[in-house]
Amino acid sequence: MASRTATRTLARAAMAARAPLAARAFAAAPRMATRFAAPAAASFQQTRGLKTLDFGGSQEKVYERSDWPKEKVLDYFKNDTIAVLGYGPQGHGQGLNLRDNGLNVIVGVRKDGRSWKKAVAEGWVPGKNLFSIEEAADKGNIVLNLLSDAAQRDLWPTIKPFITPGKTLYFSHGFAITYKDQTHVEAPAGVDVVLCAPKGSGATLRTLFLEGKGLNSSIAVFQDVSGKAHERVVALGVAIGSGYLYETTFQKEVYSDLFGERGVLMGAIQGLFRAQYDVLRAQGHSPSEAFNETVEEATQSLFPLIGAKGMDWMYANCSVTAQRGALDWHQKFYDASLPVFNELYESVKNGSETKRALDKNSQPDYREQLEVELQEIRDSEIWRAGSTVRSLRPENNK
Ligand SMILES: NC(=O)C1=CN([C@@H]2O[C@H](COP(=O)(O)OP(=O)(O)OC[C@H]3O[C@@H](n4cnc5c(N)ncnc54)[C@H](OP(=O)(O)O)[C@@H]3O)[C@@H](O)[C@H]2O)C=CC1
Ligand SMILES: CC(=O)[C@](C)(O)C(=O)O
Ligand SMILES: [Mg+2]
Ligand SMILES: [Mg+2]
């Protein structure tokens, strides 16, 4: 019921949005698009670093790292030991960025596992700043729980005794706390519980930091015992290498994140690429043509234009033939996918997605199982064709 009402509401919103879109005569040539480009978001208040900005008509607060220069961050955390539990993509990115920022940071992972070896290879020293999960949780007064979400459930009874009053417990996902009926992770008494969720891969968090840039992250406070939880999570967000921070709640973060990664960011794009490629192949196009027209042109040419200046900018840099056709067809794709997105959101909200992630990713061979499916993707024609196409990029072909 609820999802049907939501579908109807969204469909109505879509109808309302359609008219002005058509009327806006999107046939703008590139130079027109530049002239009529929307003004940069207006800033209404600015206490250095904190701004209220207009996001498409809604006012939201964002925090920028300009309010937290390196010396201030160093001073702020001078008496703290930051323990990073887990060394997956986020443990790696956040841990190394904290270390390079000069903070007192230690890593906790299970001894001699894959993460332990990776941490040693990246300069963490056993007994100095690399410990078992229990030892690190004990030594740290700010504990960054960056274990896999399934391990956060399974190891909570082990970690909990070390999260004593006065400490700060930090997550990069609202998963464990929001779905506490499934994870049994309850905020411990006397502890600040905060979230800073980088909106991108840990690898990108690291590479952007090294380039002097920053990934955006969302922040939230679930439990504020010290009265300083908000300030501390902003400082931590900056210290791990975020560019700017926007506010959310644990629940909003986990709903949107699980939805987005299953949707456009990963699952939906994989499905769309595959469907288009299969039609082209069935109609007699060669693998290289099908791949180029589906993936290579998207990632190498058109999608970066969306990233640079928005959807209308990508349109404006394509032929008017392409613009006319894509504007006409986009609605059909919207209509076809809207019910799937609604079904997905419902599946996130009712706990089915988290239940499956917890069940699957707590199996002893979960990584091998995932790898089997990744290998199937790698072995499929589309991605084998892609490998050859990538090898032909001049920069890969020296
Ligand atoms: N990947 C990303 O870029 C993003 C992730 N997040 C969130 O950040 C958190 C960390 O995710 P991510 O960095 O991807 O890490 P992973 O999900 O890949 O988890 C990796 C860590 O969990 C450890 N682990 C898994 N199972 C166990 C176990 N049974 N006992 C002990 N350790 C275990 C692994 O250790 P070992 O190697 O020893 O198995 C490894 O150090 C999650 O909450 C995730 O949702 C948020 C934003 C983006
Ligand atoms: C990279 C990221 O933010 C994801 C896709 O949500 C995740 O890895 O969980
Ligand atoms: Mg995410
Ligand atoms: Mg995620």
XYZ file of C-alpha atoms and ligand atoms in Angstrom:
457
model
C 0.000 0.000 0.000
C 2.558 2.478 1.157
C 4.692 1.821 -1.868
C 1.729 2.188 -4.215
C 0.914 5.572 -2.690
C 4.549 6.560 -3.058
C 4.491 5.442 -6.691
C 1.420 7.537 -7.333
C 2.912 10.576 -5.615
C 6.091 10.222 -7.635
C 4.151 9.715 -10.851
C 2.202 12.925 -10.156
C 5.407 14.795 -9.439
C 6.792 13.458 -12.685
C 3.761 14.659 -14.633
C 4.136 18.093 -13.120
C 7.828 18.161 -13.946
C 7.297 17.098 -17.550
C 5.511 20.146 -18.890
C 8.107 22.793 -18.063
C 10.843 20.438 -19.248
C 9.320 20.191 -22.718
C 8.533 23.897 -22.754
C 12.073 24.792 -21.876
C 13.144 24.057 -25.464
C 16.202 22.030 -24.673
C 17.674 22.532 -28.122
C 20.154 24.988 -26.639
C 23.405 25.007 -28.527
C 26.585 24.747 -26.429
C 27.174 28.503 -26.293
C 23.559 29.067 -25.191
C 23.984 26.497 -22.448
C 26.973 28.426 -21.166
C 25.109 31.714 -21.241
C 22.035 30.379 -19.500
C 23.833 28.067 -17.089
C 22.222 28.123 -13.622
C 24.075 30.426 -11.229
C 26.335 28.714 -8.719
C 24.458 27.922 -5.488
C 23.973 31.117 -3.518
C 25.476 31.304 -0.053
C 23.153 32.796 2.567
C 25.231 32.615 5.675
C 28.868 32.002 6.146
C 30.596 31.479 9.466
C 33.770 30.358 7.696
C 33.376 26.771 6.679
C 29.685 26.447 7.578
C 27.270 27.589 4.928
C 23.587 27.410 4.252
C 23.189 26.802 0.570
C 20.305 26.592 -1.829
C 20.103 23.100 -3.291
C 17.550 23.341 -6.064
C 15.239 25.439 -3.890
C 15.836 23.798 -0.472
C 18.123 25.338 2.127
C 20.700 22.963 3.604
C 23.727 23.395 5.844
C 27.095 22.195 4.657
C 30.440 22.198 6.436
C 33.604 22.910 4.537
C 37.071 21.978 5.543
C 38.239 25.578 5.328
C 37.061 25.978 8.950
C 39.378 23.145 10.008
C 42.914 23.860 8.842
C 45.423 21.119 9.559
C 46.867 22.808 12.682
C 43.395 23.132 14.209
C 42.634 19.467 13.486
C 45.952 18.418 15.017
C 45.317 20.494 18.112
C 41.733 19.265 18.415
C 42.764 15.590 18.437
C 46.088 16.016 20.273
C 44.993 13.885 23.247
C 43.090 11.287 21.247
C 43.908 7.861 19.919
C 41.813 7.089 16.870
C 41.312 3.347 16.385
C 40.308 2.214 12.905
C 38.698 -1.244 13.103
C 38.826 -3.001 9.722
C 41.051 -2.370 6.749
C 38.766 -2.744 3.736
C 38.422 0.111 1.232
C 37.312 2.561 3.952
C 39.802 1.446 6.632
C 42.549 1.910 4.056
C 41.362 5.320 2.801
C 40.366 6.827 6.135
C 43.275 5.269 8.052
C 45.976 6.490 5.662
C 44.445 9.959 5.355
C 44.284 10.285 9.160
C 47.881 9.067 9.396
C 49.085 11.501 6.717
C 47.240 14.287 8.533
C 49.549 13.587 11.474
C 46.972 12.168 13.892
C 47.570 9.441 16.419
C 45.878 6.578 14.601
C 46.011 2.819 15.059
C 44.465 -0.002 13.046
C 42.721 -3.097 14.446
C 42.159 -6.167 12.262
C 42.171 -9.912 12.767
C 45.713 -11.214 12.916
C 47.233 -12.580 9.711
C 44.051 -12.095 7.654
C 43.953 -10.421 4.284
C 43.543 -6.987 5.867
C 46.413 -7.541 8.290
C 48.745 -8.299 5.385
C 47.519 -5.296 3.420
C 47.985 -3.037 6.447
C 51.557 -4.281 6.970
C 52.274 -3.732 3.271
C 51.022 -0.145 3.634
C 53.325 0.667 6.520
C 51.335 -0.155 9.650
C 53.616 -1.768 12.200
C 52.420 -4.647 14.426
C 52.601 -3.685 18.103
C 53.131 0.002 17.240
C 50.065 1.074 15.298
C 48.641 -2.276 14.144
C 46.811 -4.471 16.650
C 44.106 -7.080 17.017
C 40.558 -5.736 16.892
C 40.164 -6.057 20.668
C 43.482 -4.351 21.464
C 42.752 -1.462 19.115
C 39.210 -1.016 20.485
C 40.714 -0.943 23.967
C 43.493 1.557 23.175
C 41.380 3.946 21.081
C 39.136 6.547 22.659
C 37.650 7.381 19.254
C 36.720 4.079 17.633
C 35.982 4.018 13.899
C 34.028 0.824 13.247
C 34.944 0.118 9.636
C 34.511 -3.640 9.681
C 32.178 -5.064 7.056
C 28.555 -4.524 8.040
C 28.138 -8.258 8.698
C 31.274 -8.306 10.865
C 29.942 -5.287 12.777
C 27.053 -7.525 13.844
C 29.126 -10.646 14.463
C 31.911 -8.919 16.401
C 29.761 -6.522 18.421
C 29.820 -8.773 21.527
C 33.644 -8.743 21.285
C 33.994 -5.005 20.713
C 31.252 -3.684 23.000
C 33.106 -4.202 26.317
C 35.827 -1.798 25.104
C 33.426 1.004 24.123
C 33.362 2.499 27.589
C 31.806 5.784 28.782
C 33.571 8.876 27.479
C 34.598 7.287 24.184
C 33.274 8.149 20.730
C 31.902 5.373 18.512
C 31.979 6.235 14.815
C 30.456 4.472 11.817
C 30.604 5.126 8.077
C 27.178 3.619 7.513
C 23.886 3.865 9.367
C 23.430 0.096 8.941
C 24.382 -1.356 12.358
C 22.452 1.178 14.451
C 19.366 1.580 12.236
C 18.809 -2.131 11.751
C 19.589 -2.958 15.365
C 16.824 -5.580 15.387
C 19.006 -7.512 12.945
C 22.480 -6.512 14.163
C 21.862 -6.203 17.932
C 24.187 -3.172 17.954
C 22.816 -0.827 20.621
C 24.434 2.542 21.310
C 26.341 2.005 24.577
C 25.508 4.293 27.503
C 27.821 7.256 28.071
C 29.267 7.156 24.557
C 28.926 9.623 21.676
C 27.723 7.758 18.575
C 28.377 9.493 15.262
C 28.470 8.810 11.545
C 30.635 10.107 8.744
C 29.916 8.332 5.468
C 32.156 9.157 2.520
C 29.991 9.182 -0.585
C 32.278 7.123 -2.726
C 34.793 4.349 -2.644
C 37.598 4.309 -0.078
C 40.039 4.176 -2.978
C 38.666 7.497 -4.263
C 38.756 9.008 -0.770
C 42.474 8.240 -0.762
C 43.359 9.327 -4.307
C 41.424 12.611 -4.032
C 43.178 13.335 -0.714
C 46.567 12.725 -2.329
C 45.591 15.101 -5.144
C 44.640 17.780 -2.597
C 40.949 17.378 -3.404
C 38.240 15.847 -1.227
C 35.291 13.488 -1.468
C 32.013 14.687 0.027
C 30.694 12.829 3.078
C 27.467 12.856 5.038
C 27.474 13.250 8.825
C 25.027 12.460 11.612
C 24.877 12.248 15.393
C 22.895 9.409 16.934
C 23.830 9.944 20.587
C 25.440 13.048 22.044
C 26.615 12.512 25.609
C 29.490 14.989 25.662
C 27.617 17.853 24.020
C 30.506 17.902 21.533
C 29.477 15.037 19.269
C 28.521 17.225 16.339
C 31.684 19.281 16.452
C 33.755 16.113 16.790
C 32.203 14.418 13.763
C 32.758 17.514 11.631
C 36.410 17.515 12.709
C 36.680 13.780 12.021
C 35.049 14.234 8.624
C 37.712 16.770 7.715
C 40.496 14.640 9.230
C 39.621 11.594 7.100
C 39.911 13.732 3.972
C 36.370 14.865 3.175
C 35.921 17.897 0.931
C 32.629 19.030 2.403
C 30.073 17.502 4.735
C 26.303 17.507 4.574
C 23.875 16.554 7.318
C 21.813 13.399 7.458
C 20.515 10.901 10.022
C 21.662 7.312 10.506
C 18.424 6.083 8.971
C 18.432 8.442 5.991
C 22.066 7.592 5.273
C 21.526 3.853 5.249
C 18.291 3.967 3.268
C 19.734 6.244 0.591
C 23.083 4.458 0.444
C 21.688 0.940 0.085
C 19.185 2.256 -2.449
C 21.761 4.171 -4.489
C 24.327 1.395 -4.737
C 21.705 -1.192 -5.725
C 20.273 1.388 -8.125
C 21.965 3.832 -10.455
C 25.439 3.627 -8.927
C 25.940 -0.090 -9.461
C 23.015 -2.482 -10.010
C 20.880 -0.402 -12.369
C 23.780 0.770 -14.498
C 25.030 -2.790 -14.875
C 21.550 -3.898 -15.947
C 21.138 -1.013 -18.423
C 24.557 -1.528 -19.984
C 23.911 -5.255 -20.363
C 20.442 -4.840 -21.879
C 21.608 -2.287 -24.465
C 24.672 -4.358 -25.353
C 22.577 -7.516 -25.799
C 20.146 -5.787 -28.155
C 22.990 -4.444 -30.282
C 24.595 -7.893 -30.449
C 21.277 -9.569 -31.292
C 20.887 -7.071 -34.152
C 24.216 -8.085 -35.615
C 26.552 -5.381 -34.301
C 30.119 -6.382 -33.476
C 31.258 -6.613 -29.842
C 33.541 -3.606 -30.248
C 30.754 -1.504 -31.713
C 28.278 -2.633 -29.056
C 30.769 -1.943 -26.256
C 31.875 1.417 -27.602
C 28.316 2.593 -28.102
C 27.245 1.432 -24.639
C 30.077 1.738 -22.127
C 33.206 3.340 -23.543
C 31.507 6.446 -24.865
C 29.545 6.769 -21.625
C 32.497 6.563 -19.244
C 35.071 8.304 -21.421
C 33.091 11.038 -23.101
C 29.519 11.740 -22.041
C 29.287 10.942 -18.312
C 32.271 13.151 -17.422
C 30.339 16.021 -19.039
C 27.422 15.333 -16.665
C 29.925 15.394 -13.798
C 31.460 18.641 -14.973
C 28.369 20.776 -15.567
C 25.200 18.739 -15.300
C 22.822 16.824 -17.546
C 21.863 19.749 -19.800
C 25.558 20.392 -20.436
C 26.039 16.837 -21.670
C 22.997 17.269 -23.909
C 24.225 20.619 -25.169
C 27.506 19.074 -26.283
C 25.791 16.408 -28.361
C 24.188 16.809 -31.766
C 20.694 18.197 -31.997
C 19.751 14.853 -33.512
C 20.909 13.129 -30.325
C 19.282 15.742 -28.109
C 15.902 15.415 -29.822
C 15.889 11.630 -29.597
C 17.222 11.333 -26.059
C 14.772 13.929 -24.744
C 11.947 11.963 -26.325
C 13.114 8.563 -25.044
C 14.179 9.469 -21.532
C 10.595 9.482 -20.289
C 10.061 5.889 -21.368
C 13.125 4.775 -19.433
C 11.936 6.804 -16.438
C 8.482 5.202 -16.558
C 9.925 1.713 -16.950
C 12.367 2.061 -14.070
C 10.244 3.984 -11.552
C 8.351 0.898 -10.319
C 11.622 -1.001 -9.962
C 13.126 1.829 -7.902
C 10.016 1.907 -5.704
C 10.260 -1.851 -5.174
C 13.927 -1.450 -4.293
C 13.302 1.321 -1.749
C 10.643 -0.815 -0.079
C 13.049 -3.744 0.089
C 15.634 -1.513 1.797
C 13.080 -0.082 4.206
C 11.531 -3.389 5.254
C 14.939 -4.865 6.052
C 15.090 -7.467 3.267
C 18.282 -5.985 1.787
C 20.129 -5.830 5.096
C 18.980 -9.323 6.046
C 20.383 -10.721 2.808
C 23.664 -8.798 3.188
C 24.059 -10.048 6.762
C 23.194 -13.664 5.890
C 25.425 -13.835 2.834
C 28.408 -11.820 4.060
C 28.729 -13.743 7.320
C 29.338 -17.069 5.543
C 32.946 -18.215 6.018
C 33.458 -18.269 2.220
C 31.581 -15.012 1.430
C 34.521 -13.446 -0.391
C 35.105 -16.507 -2.575
C 31.368 -16.554 -3.381
C 31.392 -12.897 -4.383
C 34.508 -13.491 -6.427
C 32.752 -16.278 -8.378
C 30.080 -13.773 -9.433
C 32.631 -11.064 -10.253
C 34.512 -13.615 -12.348
C 31.282 -14.353 -14.254
C 31.001 -10.650 -15.091
C 34.656 -10.528 -16.114
C 34.206 -13.613 -18.328
C 31.067 -12.338 -20.063
C 31.418 -11.131 -23.637
C 30.631 -7.494 -22.924
C 33.379 -7.097 -20.337
C 35.897 -9.186 -22.275
C 35.236 -6.874 -25.217
C 35.702 -3.988 -22.783
C 39.088 -5.242 -21.724
C 40.293 -5.132 -25.325
C 38.746 -1.698 -25.869
C 40.495 -0.345 -22.759
C 43.819 -1.769 -23.874
C 43.493 0.300 -27.051
C 43.239 3.625 -25.226
C 46.424 5.396 -26.242
C 47.434 5.934 -22.609
C 47.225 2.160 -22.008
C 48.975 1.278 -25.220
C 52.479 2.633 -24.852
N 33.540 0.417 0.394
C 33.315 1.699 0.514
O 33.978 2.471 -0.164
C 32.312 2.257 1.491
C 31.979 1.556 2.636
N 31.231 2.166 3.602
C 30.968 1.454 4.868
O 32.207 1.401 5.585
C 32.277 0.203 6.367
C 33.491 -0.610 5.955
O 33.311 -1.032 4.628
P 34.509 -1.433 3.654
O 35.688 -0.597 3.904
O 33.928 -1.522 2.309
O 34.914 -2.847 4.190
P 34.437 -4.328 3.833
O 32.963 -4.437 3.808
O 35.193 -4.779 2.658
O 34.969 -4.989 5.183
C 36.313 -5.184 5.358
C 36.810 -5.442 6.736
O 35.962 -6.286 7.536
C 36.788 -7.305 8.085
N 36.000 -8.482 8.394
C 35.020 -9.049 7.662
N 34.525 -10.130 8.310
C 35.237 -10.238 9.468
C 35.192 -11.142 10.567
N 34.319 -12.140 10.619
N 36.071 -10.956 11.592
C 36.956 -9.938 11.560
N 37.037 -9.043 10.546
C 36.182 -9.195 9.518
C 37.817 -7.589 6.993
O 38.949 -8.213 7.557
P 39.688 -9.449 6.833
O 40.424 -8.898 5.667
O 40.554 -9.976 7.905
O 38.600 -10.377 6.387
C 38.098 -6.167 6.512
O 39.090 -5.550 7.287
C 30.940 -0.502 6.109
O 30.027 -0.062 7.092
C 30.524 0.015 4.739
O 29.139 -0.087 4.478
C 30.846 3.457 3.492
C 31.139 4.185 2.375
C 31.781 3.597 1.241
C 31.255 3.302 -2.290
C 29.985 3.455 -1.579
O 29.671 4.524 -1.101
C 29.046 2.329 -1.557
C 28.780 1.978 -2.992
O 27.864 2.749 -0.932
C 29.614 1.132 -0.819
O 30.727 0.672 -1.172
O 28.954 0.623 0.101
Mg 27.830 4.748 -0.353
Mg 27.211 1.476 0.651
